[in-house]
Amino acid sequence: MRLSLLWSREFLSSRFILWALFISNLLGTIYGYIWYGEQLQETWANYPRWLIPFVPDSPTASLFFTLALLFLMFPNPLSKYHRVRTLIEALAVVTSVKYGVWAVSIIFAGAYQGNALVWQDWMLVASHLAMAVEALLFVRLFKYGTIMLLVAGAWTFLNDFVDYSFGVYPWLPQVLWDNVGAVMIFTVALTGVSIVAGWIAMRAAQRI
């Protein structure tokens, strides 16, 4: 099968692919929130409660993409929620690209400084790379525009600000504890890159 056909609109919008990705992303989202369970408990016990939504970054990105798939699976029943759909799609793209690349980068940065890689790390690398790739692939089926993309970007920058101002950023490997400042700069820069990637993918999809 030709690669262009494999990633065509028809292939991506097929019921089998949509359902397969919906189920896998839903399960991944649930697993992600469980993965953050200890940090969520600590935040609940020791930080202001309003910080809770800012703690689980990757699972929330996966949740946005899972919800975006629902709008593709049931376009007619959900057609009256067009603005909600476009916002969720923009959030799905920006956050999935951002946290997909971020997680992989942090895992390998930790390994570079001596952190031993285990099978869970390789599982996280594969799943987070998939997050970024699938989000960019599905832009051709999404309906968000520049305004919603900027709103999604603003939310993601706000998440960065809260994470590193209040200390609720994702827990880092111990070998990176001395590099929080560098991680913060990388994180904020990656948000900007993700917004640009979402815009480029949107414009490319409009020309197809």
Tab-separated table of C-alpha atoms in Angstrom:
chain	number	residue	atom	x	y	z
A	1	MET	CA	0.000	0.000	0.000
A	2	ARG	CA	1.391	3.394	-0.986
A	3	LEU	CA	2.281	5.661	1.950
A	4	SER	CA	0.140	8.507	0.577
A	5	LEU	CA	-2.874	6.177	0.531
A	6	LEU	CA	-2.102	4.859	4.008
A	7	TRP	CA	-2.283	8.383	5.461
A	8	SER	CA	-5.061	9.670	3.212
A	9	ARG	CA	-8.202	11.328	4.549
A	10	GLU	CA	-10.166	8.227	3.616
A	11	PHE	CA	-7.869	5.942	5.578
A	12	LEU	CA	-7.667	8.175	8.657
A	13	SER	CA	-11.435	8.738	8.723
A	14	SER	CA	-12.345	5.062	8.377
A	15	ARG	CA	-14.455	3.736	11.233
A	16	PHE	CA	-11.910	1.035	12.067
A	17	ILE	CA	-9.022	3.508	12.428
A	18	LEU	CA	-11.103	6.009	14.403
A	19	TRP	CA	-12.374	3.373	16.819
A	20	ALA	CA	-8.930	1.768	17.181
A	21	LEU	CA	-7.303	5.101	17.981
A	22	PHE	CA	-10.167	6.166	20.247
A	23	ILE	CA	-9.888	3.018	22.364
A	24	SER	CA	-6.077	3.075	22.507
A	25	ASN	CA	-5.957	6.774	23.381
A	26	LEU	CA	-8.694	6.405	25.982
A	27	LEU	CA	-6.809	3.564	27.662
A	28	GLY	CA	-3.583	5.545	27.428
A	29	THR	CA	-5.281	8.555	29.001
A	30	ILE	CA	-6.558	6.482	31.916
A	31	TYR	CA	-3.122	4.928	32.391
A	32	GLY	CA	-1.558	8.393	32.255
A	33	TYR	CA	-3.748	9.731	35.052
A	34	ILE	CA	-2.913	6.650	37.114
A	35	TRP	CA	0.787	7.291	36.388
A	36	TYR	CA	0.370	10.801	37.847
A	37	GLY	CA	-1.532	9.458	40.853
A	38	GLU	CA	1.218	9.983	43.430
A	39	GLN	CA	1.971	13.520	42.257
A	40	LEU	CA	-1.742	14.347	42.207
A	41	GLN	CA	-2.071	13.104	45.792
A	42	GLU	CA	0.911	15.167	46.912
A	43	THR	CA	-0.404	18.258	45.156
A	44	TRP	CA	-3.834	17.780	46.730
A	45	ALA	CA	-2.294	17.461	50.189
A	46	ASN	CA	0.342	20.188	50.039
A	47	TYR	CA	-0.646	22.746	47.375
A	48	PRO	CA	-3.682	24.900	46.613
A	49	ARG	CA	-6.399	22.679	45.148
A	50	TRP	CA	-6.821	24.822	42.011
A	51	LEU	CA	-3.406	23.594	40.822
A	52	ILE	CA	-4.688	20.045	40.325
A	53	PRO	CA	-5.763	20.496	36.656
A	54	PHE	CA	-2.255	21.701	35.782
A	55	VAL	CA	-0.458	18.618	37.108
A	56	PRO	CA	-1.180	15.757	34.632
A	57	ASP	CA	0.154	17.241	31.376
A	58	SER	CA	0.482	14.288	28.985
A	59	PRO	CA	-2.769	12.535	30.005
A	60	THR	CA	-4.695	15.760	29.488
A	61	ALA	CA	-3.154	16.144	26.037
A	62	SER	CA	-4.199	12.575	25.263
A	63	LEU	CA	-7.670	13.343	26.591
A	64	PHE	CA	-7.998	16.305	24.219
A	65	PHE	CA	-7.096	14.072	21.261
A	66	THR	CA	-9.502	11.357	22.422
A	67	LEU	CA	-12.326	13.910	22.582
A	68	ALA	CA	-11.345	15.253	19.159
A	69	LEU	CA	-11.783	11.749	17.764
A	70	LEU	CA	-15.341	11.697	19.123
A	71	PHE	CA	-16.221	14.669	16.938
A	72	LEU	CA	-14.882	12.788	13.918
A	73	MET	CA	-16.772	9.639	14.846
A	74	PHE	CA	-20.117	11.346	15.491
A	75	PRO	CA	-20.086	14.531	13.380
A	76	ASN	CA	-23.850	14.937	13.001
A	77	PRO	CA	-24.962	14.508	16.651
A	78	LEU	CA	-22.137	16.795	17.793
A	79	SER	CA	-22.389	19.363	14.995
A	80	LYS	CA	-23.958	22.011	17.273
A	81	TYR	CA	-20.760	22.070	19.345
A	82	HIS	CA	-18.601	23.371	16.492
A	83	ARG	CA	-16.682	25.937	18.563
A	84	VAL	CA	-16.040	23.432	21.310
A	85	ARG	CA	-14.829	21.003	18.674
A	86	THR	CA	-12.356	23.420	17.118
A	87	LEU	CA	-10.971	24.416	20.520
A	88	ILE	CA	-10.498	20.786	21.558
A	89	GLU	CA	-8.830	20.009	18.219
A	90	ALA	CA	-6.407	22.912	18.603
A	91	LEU	CA	-5.635	21.889	22.186
A	92	ALA	CA	-5.134	18.302	21.035
A	93	VAL	CA	-2.587	19.312	18.413
A	94	VAL	CA	-0.582	21.815	20.463
A	95	THR	CA	-0.464	19.775	23.674
A	96	SER	CA	0.058	16.387	22.009
A	97	VAL	CA	2.999	17.648	19.965
A	98	LYS	CA	4.410	19.583	22.930
A	99	TYR	CA	4.162	16.888	25.612
A	100	GLY	CA	4.899	14.055	23.200
A	101	VAL	CA	8.248	15.602	22.268
A	102	TRP	CA	8.851	16.871	25.824
A	103	ALA	CA	8.517	13.465	27.462
A	104	VAL	CA	10.835	11.781	24.975
A	105	SER	CA	13.395	14.582	25.344
A	106	ILE	CA	13.355	14.385	29.144
A	107	ILE	CA	13.731	10.601	29.128
A	108	PHE	CA	16.794	10.768	26.878
A	109	ALA	CA	18.210	13.795	28.723
A	110	GLY	CA	18.042	11.757	31.900
A	111	ALA	CA	19.688	8.804	30.172
A	112	TYR	CA	22.456	11.086	28.872
A	113	GLN	CA	23.216	12.077	32.466
A	114	GLY	CA	23.345	8.490	33.653
A	115	ASN	CA	19.742	7.513	34.380
A	116	ALA	CA	19.246	3.853	33.489
A	117	LEU	CA	16.555	3.209	30.878
A	118	VAL	CA	14.065	0.465	31.691
A	119	TRP	CA	11.289	-1.052	29.606
A	120	GLN	CA	8.754	1.473	30.929
A	121	ASP	CA	10.906	4.264	29.514
A	122	TRP	CA	10.858	2.704	26.049
A	123	MET	CA	7.104	2.241	26.334
A	124	LEU	CA	6.745	5.925	27.206
A	125	VAL	CA	9.010	6.930	24.320
A	126	ALA	CA	6.893	4.973	21.831
A	127	SER	CA	3.550	6.178	23.202
A	128	HIS	CA	4.583	9.835	23.403
A	129	LEU	CA	6.066	9.857	19.925
A	130	ALA	CA	2.775	8.368	18.728
A	131	MET	CA	0.916	11.231	20.449
A	132	ALA	CA	2.821	13.842	18.466
A	133	VAL	CA	2.631	12.002	15.148
A	134	GLU	CA	-1.074	11.157	15.273
A	135	ALA	CA	-2.014	14.714	16.226
A	136	LEU	CA	-0.184	16.169	13.214
A	137	LEU	CA	-1.572	13.495	10.890
A	138	PHE	CA	-5.156	14.217	11.922
A	139	VAL	CA	-4.862	17.953	11.339
A	140	ARG	CA	-6.125	17.254	7.817
A	141	LEU	CA	-9.428	16.141	9.361
A	142	PHE	CA	-9.631	18.904	11.982
A	143	LYS	CA	-11.480	22.190	11.553
A	144	TYR	CA	-9.665	24.519	13.932
A	145	GLY	CA	-8.358	27.856	12.694
A	146	THR	CA	-5.740	30.371	13.712
A	147	ILE	CA	-7.796	31.907	16.529
A	148	MET	CA	-8.417	28.599	18.283
A	149	LEU	CA	-4.784	27.654	17.740
A	150	LEU	CA	-3.717	30.834	19.530
A	151	VAL	CA	-6.178	30.149	22.357
A	152	ALA	CA	-4.749	26.649	22.725
A	153	GLY	CA	-1.249	28.108	22.705
A	154	ALA	CA	-2.183	30.629	25.392
A	155	TRP	CA	-3.539	27.834	27.584
A	156	THR	CA	-0.341	25.828	27.118
A	157	PHE	CA	1.844	28.832	27.992
A	158	LEU	CA	-0.331	29.348	31.077
A	159	ASN	CA	0.238	25.712	32.001
A	160	ASP	CA	3.989	26.270	31.690
A	161	PHE	CA	3.791	29.361	33.899
A	162	VAL	CA	1.824	27.540	36.590
A	163	ASP	CA	4.039	24.441	36.441
A	164	TYR	CA	7.289	26.296	37.037
A	165	SER	CA	5.982	29.147	39.203
A	166	PHE	CA	4.241	26.871	41.702
A	167	GLY	CA	6.473	23.808	41.359
A	168	VAL	CA	3.878	21.413	39.945
A	169	TYR	CA	5.816	20.523	36.783
A	170	PRO	CA	6.042	16.800	35.989
A	171	TRP	CA	8.452	14.981	38.251
A	172	LEU	CA	11.878	14.732	36.648
A	173	PRO	CA	14.499	11.981	36.864
A	174	GLN	CA	16.751	12.649	39.849
A	175	VAL	CA	19.729	13.335	37.594
A	176	LEU	CA	17.851	16.358	36.190
A	177	TRP	CA	16.948	17.937	39.528
A	178	ASP	CA	19.814	20.401	39.091
A	179	ASN	CA	18.594	21.353	35.614
A	180	VAL	CA	15.089	22.588	36.333
A	181	GLY	CA	15.908	26.038	34.940
A	182	ALA	CA	17.080	24.580	31.638
A	183	VAL	CA	14.067	22.267	31.528
A	184	MET	CA	11.789	25.269	32.062
A	185	ILE	CA	13.356	27.180	29.167
A	186	PHE	CA	13.098	24.121	26.925
A	187	THR	CA	9.479	23.578	27.956
A	188	VAL	CA	8.395	27.134	27.146
A	189	ALA	CA	10.301	27.114	23.851
A	190	LEU	CA	8.682	23.801	22.935
A	191	THR	CA	5.246	25.329	23.438
A	192	GLY	CA	6.101	27.950	20.830
A	193	VAL	CA	7.419	25.292	18.457
A	194	SER	CA	4.243	23.234	18.916
A	195	ILE	CA	2.033	26.194	18.061
A	196	VAL	CA	4.052	26.808	14.898
A	197	ALA	CA	3.880	23.103	14.019
A	198	GLY	CA	0.105	23.157	14.448
A	199	TRP	CA	-0.160	26.224	12.202
A	200	ILE	CA	2.090	24.753	9.490
A	201	ALA	CA	0.135	21.489	9.536
A	202	MET	CA	-3.144	23.426	9.343
A	203	ARG	CA	-2.006	25.453	6.329
A	204	ALA	CA	-0.644	22.327	4.629
A	205	ALA	CA	-3.985	20.545	5.178
A	206	GLN	CA	-5.850	23.475	3.647
A	207	ARG	CA	-3.830	23.098	0.457
A	208	ILE	CA	-4.504	19.365	0.094
